[in-house]
Coordinates of C-alpha atoms and ligand atoms in Angstrom, one line a residue:
X106 CA 58.8 71.1 74.9
X107 CA 56.5 71.5 77.9
X108 CA 57.3 67.9 78.9
X109 CA 61.0 68.9 78.7
X110 CA 60.2 72.0 80.9
X111 CA 61.0 74.5 78.1
X112 CA 59.4 78.0 78.2
X113 CA 56.7 78.9 75.7
X114 CA 57.0 81.9 73.3
X115 CA 54.3 84.5 72.8
X116 CA 53.2 82.8 69.5
X117 CA 53.2 79.4 71.1
X118 CA 51.0 80.7 73.9
X119 CA 48.5 82.2 71.4
X120 CA 48.6 78.9 69.5
X121 CA 47.6 76.9 72.6
X122 CA 44.7 79.2 73.3
X123 CA 43.5 79.1 69.6
X124 CA 44.1 75.4 68.8
X125 CA 44.7 73.5 72.0
X126 CA 42.4 70.6 72.5
X127 CA 41.0 70.9 76.1
X128 CA 41.9 67.3 77.2
X129 CA 45.4 67.8 75.8
X130 CA 45.9 71.2 77.5
X131 CA 44.6 69.7 80.7
X132 CA 47.1 66.8 80.6
X133 CA 50.0 69.2 80.0
X134 CA 48.8 71.6 82.7
X135 CA 48.4 68.8 85.1
X136 CA 51.9 67.6 84.4
X137 CA 53.3 71.1 85.3
X138 CA 51.1 71.2 88.3
X139 CA 52.2 67.8 89.6
X140 CA 55.8 68.6 89.0
X141 CA 55.5 71.7 91.1
X142 CA 53.0 70.7 93.8
X143 CA 52.3 67.0 93.4
X144 CA 48.7 66.3 94.4
X145 CA 48.8 69.0 97.1
X146 CA 45.9 71.5 97.0
X147 CA 46.1 74.5 99.1
X148 CA 43.5 76.6 100.9
X149 CA 43.6 79.0 103.8
X150 CA 41.4 80.4 106.6
X151 CA 40.7 84.0 105.8
X152 CA 38.1 86.8 105.9
X153 CA 37.7 89.9 103.8
X154 CA 37.2 93.6 104.7
X155 CA 35.8 95.8 101.9
X156 CA 36.1 99.3 103.5
X157 CA 33.7 100.9 101.0
X158 CA 32.0 100.2 97.6
X159 CA 31.9 103.9 96.7
X160 CA 34.6 104.7 94.1
X161 CA 35.9 107.6 92.1
X162 CA 36.4 105.2 89.1
X163 CA 33.8 103.7 86.9
X164 CA 35.3 100.4 85.5
X165 CA 32.7 99.1 83.1
X166 CA 33.0 95.5 84.4
X167 CA 32.4 96.4 88.1
X168 CA 29.0 95.5 89.6
X169 CA 30.0 96.3 93.1
X170 CA 31.0 100.0 93.1
X171 CA 28.7 103.0 93.4
X172 CA 29.7 106.6 92.5
X173 CA 29.9 109.1 95.3
X174 CA 26.7 110.8 93.9
X175 CA 24.9 107.4 94.4
X176 CA 25.8 107.3 98.1
X177 CA 23.1 105.5 100.0
X178 CA 22.0 103.3 97.0
X179 CA 23.3 100.0 98.2
X180 CA 26.5 101.6 99.3
X181 CA 28.6 101.3 102.5
X182 CA 31.5 103.3 104.0
X183 CA 32.9 101.7 107.2
X184 CA 34.6 103.8 109.8
X185 CA 37.9 102.7 111.2
X186 CA 36.2 101.6 114.4
X187 CA 33.6 99.6 112.4
X188 CA 36.4 97.8 110.5
X189 CA 38.2 97.0 113.8
X190 CA 35.0 95.5 115.0
X191 CA 35.0 93.2 112.0
X192 CA 38.6 92.2 112.9
X193 CA 37.6 91.6 116.5
X194 CA 34.8 89.2 115.5
X195 CA 37.5 86.7 114.5
X196 CA 39.5 87.0 117.7
X197 CA 38.7 83.5 118.8
X198 CA 38.9 82.0 115.3
X199 CA 42.1 80.4 113.9
X200 CA 42.0 82.5 110.8
X201 CA 45.5 83.3 109.4
X202 CA 44.8 86.1 107.0
X203 CA 42.7 89.3 106.5
X204 CA 42.3 90.4 102.8
X205 CA 41.5 94.1 102.5
X206 CA 40.4 95.7 99.2
X207 CA 37.6 98.1 98.2
X208 CA 36.6 101.2 96.2
X209 CA 38.7 104.3 96.0
X210 CA 37.5 107.3 97.9
X211 CA 39.2 110.6 98.8
X212 CA 38.6 110.3 102.6
X213 CA 40.3 106.9 102.6
X214 CA 43.7 108.5 102.2
X215 CA 47.2 107.4 103.1
X216 CA 47.0 108.3 106.7
X217 CA 43.7 106.6 107.2
X218 CA 45.0 103.3 105.9
X219 CA 48.4 103.6 107.8
X220 CA 46.4 104.1 110.9
X221 CA 44.1 101.2 110.2
X222 CA 46.9 98.8 109.4
X223 CA 48.9 99.8 112.6
X224 CA 45.7 99.2 114.6
X225 CA 45.2 95.7 113.2
X226 CA 48.8 94.8 113.8
X227 CA 48.7 96.2 117.4
X228 CA 45.5 94.2 118.0
X229 CA 46.5 90.9 116.4
X230 CA 50.2 90.9 115.3
X231 CA 50.2 87.3 113.9
X232 CA 47.3 87.9 111.5
X233 CA 48.7 88.2 108.0
X234 CA 47.6 91.5 106.5
X235 CA 47.1 91.3 102.7
X236 CA 45.9 94.7 101.7
X237 CA 45.3 97.1 98.9
X238 CA 46.2 97.1 95.2
X239 CA 48.2 99.5 93.0
X240 CA 44.9 101.1 92.1
X241 CA 44.5 102.4 95.7
X242 CA 48.3 103.0 96.1
X243 CA 48.6 105.0 93.0
X244 CA 45.6 107.2 94.1
X245 CA 46.6 107.7 97.7
X246 CA 50.3 108.3 97.0
X247 CA 49.5 110.9 94.3
X248 CA 47.2 112.7 96.8
X249 CA 49.8 112.6 99.5
X250 CA 52.4 113.9 96.9
X251 CA 54.9 111.1 97.6
X252 CA 56.6 108.7 95.2
X253 CA 55.7 105.0 94.9
X254 CA 59.0 104.1 96.6
X255 CA 58.4 106.3 99.6
X256 CA 54.7 105.1 99.8
X257 CA 55.4 101.4 99.6
X258 CA 58.1 101.7 102.3
X259 CA 55.5 103.4 104.6
X260 CA 52.9 100.7 103.8
X261 CA 55.4 98.0 104.7
X262 CA 56.3 99.8 108.0
X263 CA 52.6 100.1 108.9
X264 CA 52.4 96.3 109.0
X265 CA 51.1 95.2 105.6
X266 CA 52.5 91.7 104.9
X267 CA 51.6 91.1 101.3
X268 CA 49.6 92.5 98.4
X269 CA 46.5 90.8 96.8
X270 CA 46.5 90.5 93.0
X271 CA 43.6 92.8 92.2
X272 CA 43.5 95.8 89.9
X273 CA 45.6 94.1 87.2
X274 CA 42.5 93.5 84.9
X275 CA 44.2 93.4 81.4
X276 CA 47.5 95.3 80.9
X277 CA 47.0 96.1 77.2
X278 CA 46.5 99.9 77.2
X279 CA 43.7 100.0 74.6
X280 CA 41.6 97.4 76.3
X281 CA 42.4 98.7 79.8
X282 CA 41.3 102.2 78.7
X283 CA 38.0 100.9 77.6
X284 CA 37.1 98.8 80.7
X285 CA 39.1 100.6 83.5
X286 CA 39.9 104.0 82.1
X287 CA 41.4 106.5 84.6
X288 CA 42.9 104.1 87.1
X289 CA 46.5 103.1 87.2
X290 CA 48.0 101.8 84.0
X291 CA 49.3 98.3 83.5
X292 CA 52.9 99.7 83.6
X293 CA 52.1 101.4 87.0
X294 CA 50.6 98.2 88.4
X295 CA 53.7 96.3 87.5
X296 CA 56.0 99.0 88.8
X297 CA 54.3 99.1 92.2
X298 CA 54.6 95.3 92.6
X299 CA 58.3 95.5 91.5
X300 CA 59.0 98.1 94.2
X301 CA 57.2 96.0 96.8
X302 CA 59.2 92.9 95.8
X303 CA 62.4 95.0 96.0
X304 CA 61.5 95.6 99.7
X305 CA 61.6 91.8 100.2
X306 CA 57.8 91.4 100.1
X307 CA 55.5 89.0 98.3
X308 CA 52.3 89.6 96.2
X309 CA 49.7 88.0 94.0
X310 CA 48.7 88.7 90.4
X311 CA 45.3 88.4 88.6
X312 CA 43.9 88.7 85.1
X313 CA 40.3 89.6 84.4
X314 CA 39.3 87.6 81.3
X315 CA 36.3 86.9 79.2
X316 CA 35.1 90.4 78.3
X317 CA 36.4 92.3 75.3
X318 CA 39.9 91.0 75.2
X319 CA 41.3 88.4 72.8
X320 CA 43.8 85.6 73.3
X321 CA 46.7 87.9 72.2
X322 CA 45.9 90.3 75.0
X323 CA 45.8 87.5 77.5
X324 CA 49.2 86.2 76.5
X325 CA 50.6 89.7 76.5
X326 CA 49.3 90.0 80.1
X327 CA 50.8 86.7 81.2
X328 CA 54.1 87.5 79.5
X329 CA 54.5 90.8 81.4
X330 CA 53.9 89.0 84.6
X331 CA 56.3 86.2 83.7
X332 CA 59.0 88.8 82.8
X333 CA 58.6 90.6 86.1
X334 CA 58.6 87.3 88.0
X335 CA 61.9 86.5 86.3
X336 CA 63.3 89.8 87.6
X337 CA 62.0 89.7 91.2
X338 CA 60.6 86.2 92.0
X339 CA 58.1 88.0 94.3
X340 CA 54.8 86.7 93.0
X341 CA 53.3 83.8 94.9
X342 CA 50.2 82.9 92.9
X343 CA 48.3 83.8 89.8
X344 CA 44.5 84.1 89.9
X345 CA 42.5 84.2 86.7
X346 CA 39.3 86.1 87.3
X347 CA 36.3 85.3 85.1
X348 CA 34.3 88.3 84.0
X349 CA 30.8 88.0 85.5
X350 CA 28.1 90.1 83.7
X351 CA 25.3 90.9 86.2
X352 CA 24.6 94.5 87.1
X353 CA 27.4 96.2 85.3
X354 CA 28.0 98.3 82.1
X355 CA 29.1 95.2 80.2
X356 CA 26.0 93.1 81.0
X357 CA 25.3 92.8 77.2
X358 CA 28.4 90.6 76.9
X359 CA 27.8 86.9 77.4
X360 CA 29.9 85.2 79.9
X361 CA 32.5 82.6 78.6
X362 CA 31.8 78.9 79.1
X363 CA 33.2 76.6 81.7
X364 CA 35.3 75.0 78.9
X365 CA 36.9 78.4 78.3
X366 CA 37.6 78.8 82.1
X367 CA 39.3 75.4 82.1
X368 CA 41.3 76.2 79.0
X369 CA 42.4 79.5 80.6
X370 CA 43.6 77.8 83.8
X371 CA 45.5 75.3 81.7
X372 CA 47.2 77.8 79.4
X373 CA 48.1 80.0 82.4
X374 CA 49.6 77.1 84.2
X375 CA 51.7 76.1 81.2
X376 CA 52.7 79.6 80.2
X377 CA 53.6 80.9 83.7
X378 CA 56.4 78.4 84.3
X379 CA 58.0 80.6 87.0
X380 CA 54.9 80.9 89.2
X381 CA 54.6 78.3 91.9
X382 CA 50.8 78.4 92.2
X383 CA 47.6 78.9 90.2
X384 CA 44.5 79.7 92.2
X385 CA 40.9 79.1 91.3
X386 CA 38.8 81.6 93.3
X387 CA 35.8 79.5 94.2
X388 CA 33.4 82.5 95.1
X389 CA 33.8 83.6 91.5
X390 CA 33.5 80.4 89.5
X391 CA 31.5 78.3 92.0
X392 CA 32.7 75.2 93.9
X393 CA 32.0 72.6 91.2
X394 CA 34.1 74.4 88.6
X395 CA 36.8 74.9 91.2
X396 CA 36.9 71.2 91.8
X397 CA 37.2 70.4 88.1
X398 CA 39.9 73.1 87.7
X399 CA 42.2 71.0 90.0
X400 CA 42.7 68.7 87.0
X401 CA 43.6 71.7 84.8
X402 CA 46.7 73.1 86.5
X403 CA 45.1 74.7 89.6
X404 CA 46.6 73.8 93.0
X405 CA 44.9 76.4 95.2
X406 CA 41.3 77.3 95.9
X407 CA 41.7 80.3 98.3
X408 CA 40.0 80.3 101.6
X409 CA 37.0 80.0 103.8
X410 CA 36.0 83.6 103.0
X411 CA 33.1 83.5 105.5
X412 CA 30.7 85.5 103.4
X413 CA 32.9 88.6 103.7
X414 CA 33.2 89.6 100.1
X415 CA 30.5 91.1 97.9
X416 CA 32.6 91.6 94.7
X417 CA 31.3 88.5 93.0
X418 CA 27.9 87.9 94.5
X419 CA 27.0 91.4 93.2
X420 CA 28.4 90.5 89.7
X421 CA 26.3 87.3 89.2
X422 CA 28.3 84.5 90.7
X423 CA 26.4 81.3 91.6
X424 CA 27.9 81.8 95.1
X425 CA 25.5 84.3 96.7
X426 CA 26.7 84.0 100.2
X427 CA 30.3 82.6 99.9
X428 CA 31.3 80.8 103.0
X429 CA 32.8 77.4 103.4
X430 CA 34.0 75.6 106.5
X431 CA 37.4 74.0 106.7
X432 CA 35.6 70.7 106.5
X433 CA 33.8 71.7 103.3
X434 CA 37.1 72.7 101.7
X435 CA 38.9 69.5 102.8
X436 CA 36.0 67.4 101.4
X437 CA 35.9 69.4 98.1
X438 CA 39.6 68.7 97.5
X439 CA 39.5 65.1 98.7
X440 CA 36.5 64.2 96.6
X441 CA 38.5 64.8 93.4
X442 CA 41.4 62.8 94.6
X443 CA 43.8 65.5 95.7
X444 CA 45.6 66.2 99.0
X445 CA 44.1 69.1 101.1
X446 CA 46.7 71.3 102.8
X447 CA 45.8 74.3 104.8
X448 CA 48.4 77.0 104.2
X449 CA 49.2 80.4 105.5
X450 CA 49.4 83.3 103.0
X451 CA 53.1 82.6 102.4
X452 CA 52.4 78.9 101.7
X453 CA 53.8 77.6 104.9
X454 CA 51.8 74.5 105.9
X455 CA 49.4 75.1 108.8
X456 CA 47.7 71.6 108.6
X457 CA 48.4 68.8 106.1
X458 CA 45.1 66.9 105.8
X459 CA 46.4 64.3 103.4
X460 CA 46.0 60.7 104.7
X461 CA 44.2 61.8 107.8
X462 CA 40.7 60.4 108.6
X463 CA 37.9 62.7 109.6
X464 CA 37.9 61.3 113.1
X465 CA 41.6 62.4 113.3
X466 CA 40.8 65.7 111.7
X467 CA 38.5 66.5 114.6
X468 CA 41.6 66.6 116.7
X469 CA 43.1 69.4 114.6
X470 CA 42.6 72.3 117.0
X471 CA 38.9 71.6 116.9
X472 CA 38.9 73.3 113.5
X473 CA 36.2 71.4 111.7
X474 CA 33.3 72.0 113.9
X475 CA 33.8 75.7 114.4
X476 CA 30.7 77.9 113.9
X477 CA 30.7 80.4 111.1
X478 CA 30.9 84.1 112.0
X479 CA 29.2 86.5 109.6
X480 CA 29.6 90.2 109.1
X481 CA 26.0 90.7 108.1
Ligands
V47_551 O1 40.5 93.8 90.3 C1 35.6 93.1 89.7 C2 37.7 91.7 89.8 C3 39.2 92.0 91.4 C4 34.3 91.8 88.5 O2 45.1 88.1 95.6 C5 35.5 91.2 88.7 O3 44.4 86.3 96.7 C6 34.8 89.4 87.5 O4 41.8 90.7 93.0 N1 33.6 90.0 87.2 C7 39.4 92.1 92.9 N2 35.8 90.0 88.2 C8 39.5 90.7 93.5 C9 40.9 90.2 93.5 C10 41.2 88.9 94.3 C11 40.2 88.0 94.5 C12 40.6 86.8 95.2 C13 41.9 86.6 95.7 C14 42.8 87.5 95.4 C15 44.2 87.3 95.9 C16 42.5 88.7 94.7 O5 37.9 91.5 91.1 C17 39.3 93.3 90.6 C18 38.6 92.9 89.3 O6 39.5 92.3 88.4 N3 36.3 92.0 89.4 N4 34.3 93.0 89.1 C19 33.3 91.2 87.7 N5 32.1 91.7 87.4
SF4_552 FE1 36.4 101.1 91.6 FE2 37.8 98.8 91.7 FE3 35.2 98.8 90.9 FE4 37.1 99.9 89.3 S1 37.0 97.7 89.9 S2 35.1 100.8 89.8 S3 38.5 100.8 90.8 S4 36.0 99.3 92.9

């Protein structure tokens, strides 16, 4: 039925997770991937700003956040000016996206963020602003006593171009309550994305897997995303996020194997038949697994990152200082026989590197020999 392009039911999805042979799942997922995207493998040039790692929540899987009472213990809180300095560091770099997400703190309220977003847009209007998740939105709108609808309209007007996929974790209320109690529910996460899509805007979706959930919870999560996508068509890409166990309250749980990661990419690709793209986030799984994942349904490996995210290095990822040049990304993709394409956030082609030699690549706006800028 997958070969015929038919949609999988809940039970069929669970069956694939429980019984699917990895090579078989890979072949099916690759078929879906190649029908949608051929050999094209996307990446972008981006950097992250994580305004603070202090947080009012205490998600048990999170290695990155510190409670307000732990202020000073490996914590940071950037001022608006400090964050604008980070943006300005990239002024002479051909980055196309800034990705902004961090902890939830009372002083980072609606007006703070609206001000920050307007300043970024005034400084560099063409830079795509991918910012905040329903976790932050739910908190700051409640504090400002406004509805999701009013809030998301203000966020759009301040210059945000799209939403990243974070904060989704696992939608199942029982599991969510155990690992991410207190923050927005799965229903609220989906509702905020639905409102955003209704404003004509795009967003991403994630799923945190490999902790205390089972396959049924994963399929339930995927199905809720697939249903919303059917309604709005506003999701661009799905990003499975592997739970990493260093330095958090769930450190006693073993991490799942690479085999499980590949199976999860494949089932996600097969099940989410109305999503155009599946992303392997290389700072989390490492570059080798990201390369292998390109044969298991994945067609996107995110961006250059430039060592600007701490979420995974603090959680035990093998990528301690995640930064890759455009050349590295092109090589990674080409080495496994796929066609590298630099995209912008909305999947418009910035540079198609397929069939271009490295000598010719040097001509591409001098991209490949650019020095790496660091926030540190
Ligand atoms: O929501 C936190 C996850 C997410 C851990 O939209 C962890 O392009 C594993 O959403 N082990 C934030 N995961 C990051 C995110 C993201 C990343 C890359 C690209 C995009 C995109 C979005 O990170 C959180 C949470 O699910 N996370 N701690 C951990 N120990
Ligand atoms: Fe806070 Fe996000 Fe970490 Fe949860 S995952 S503790 S909301 S920073």
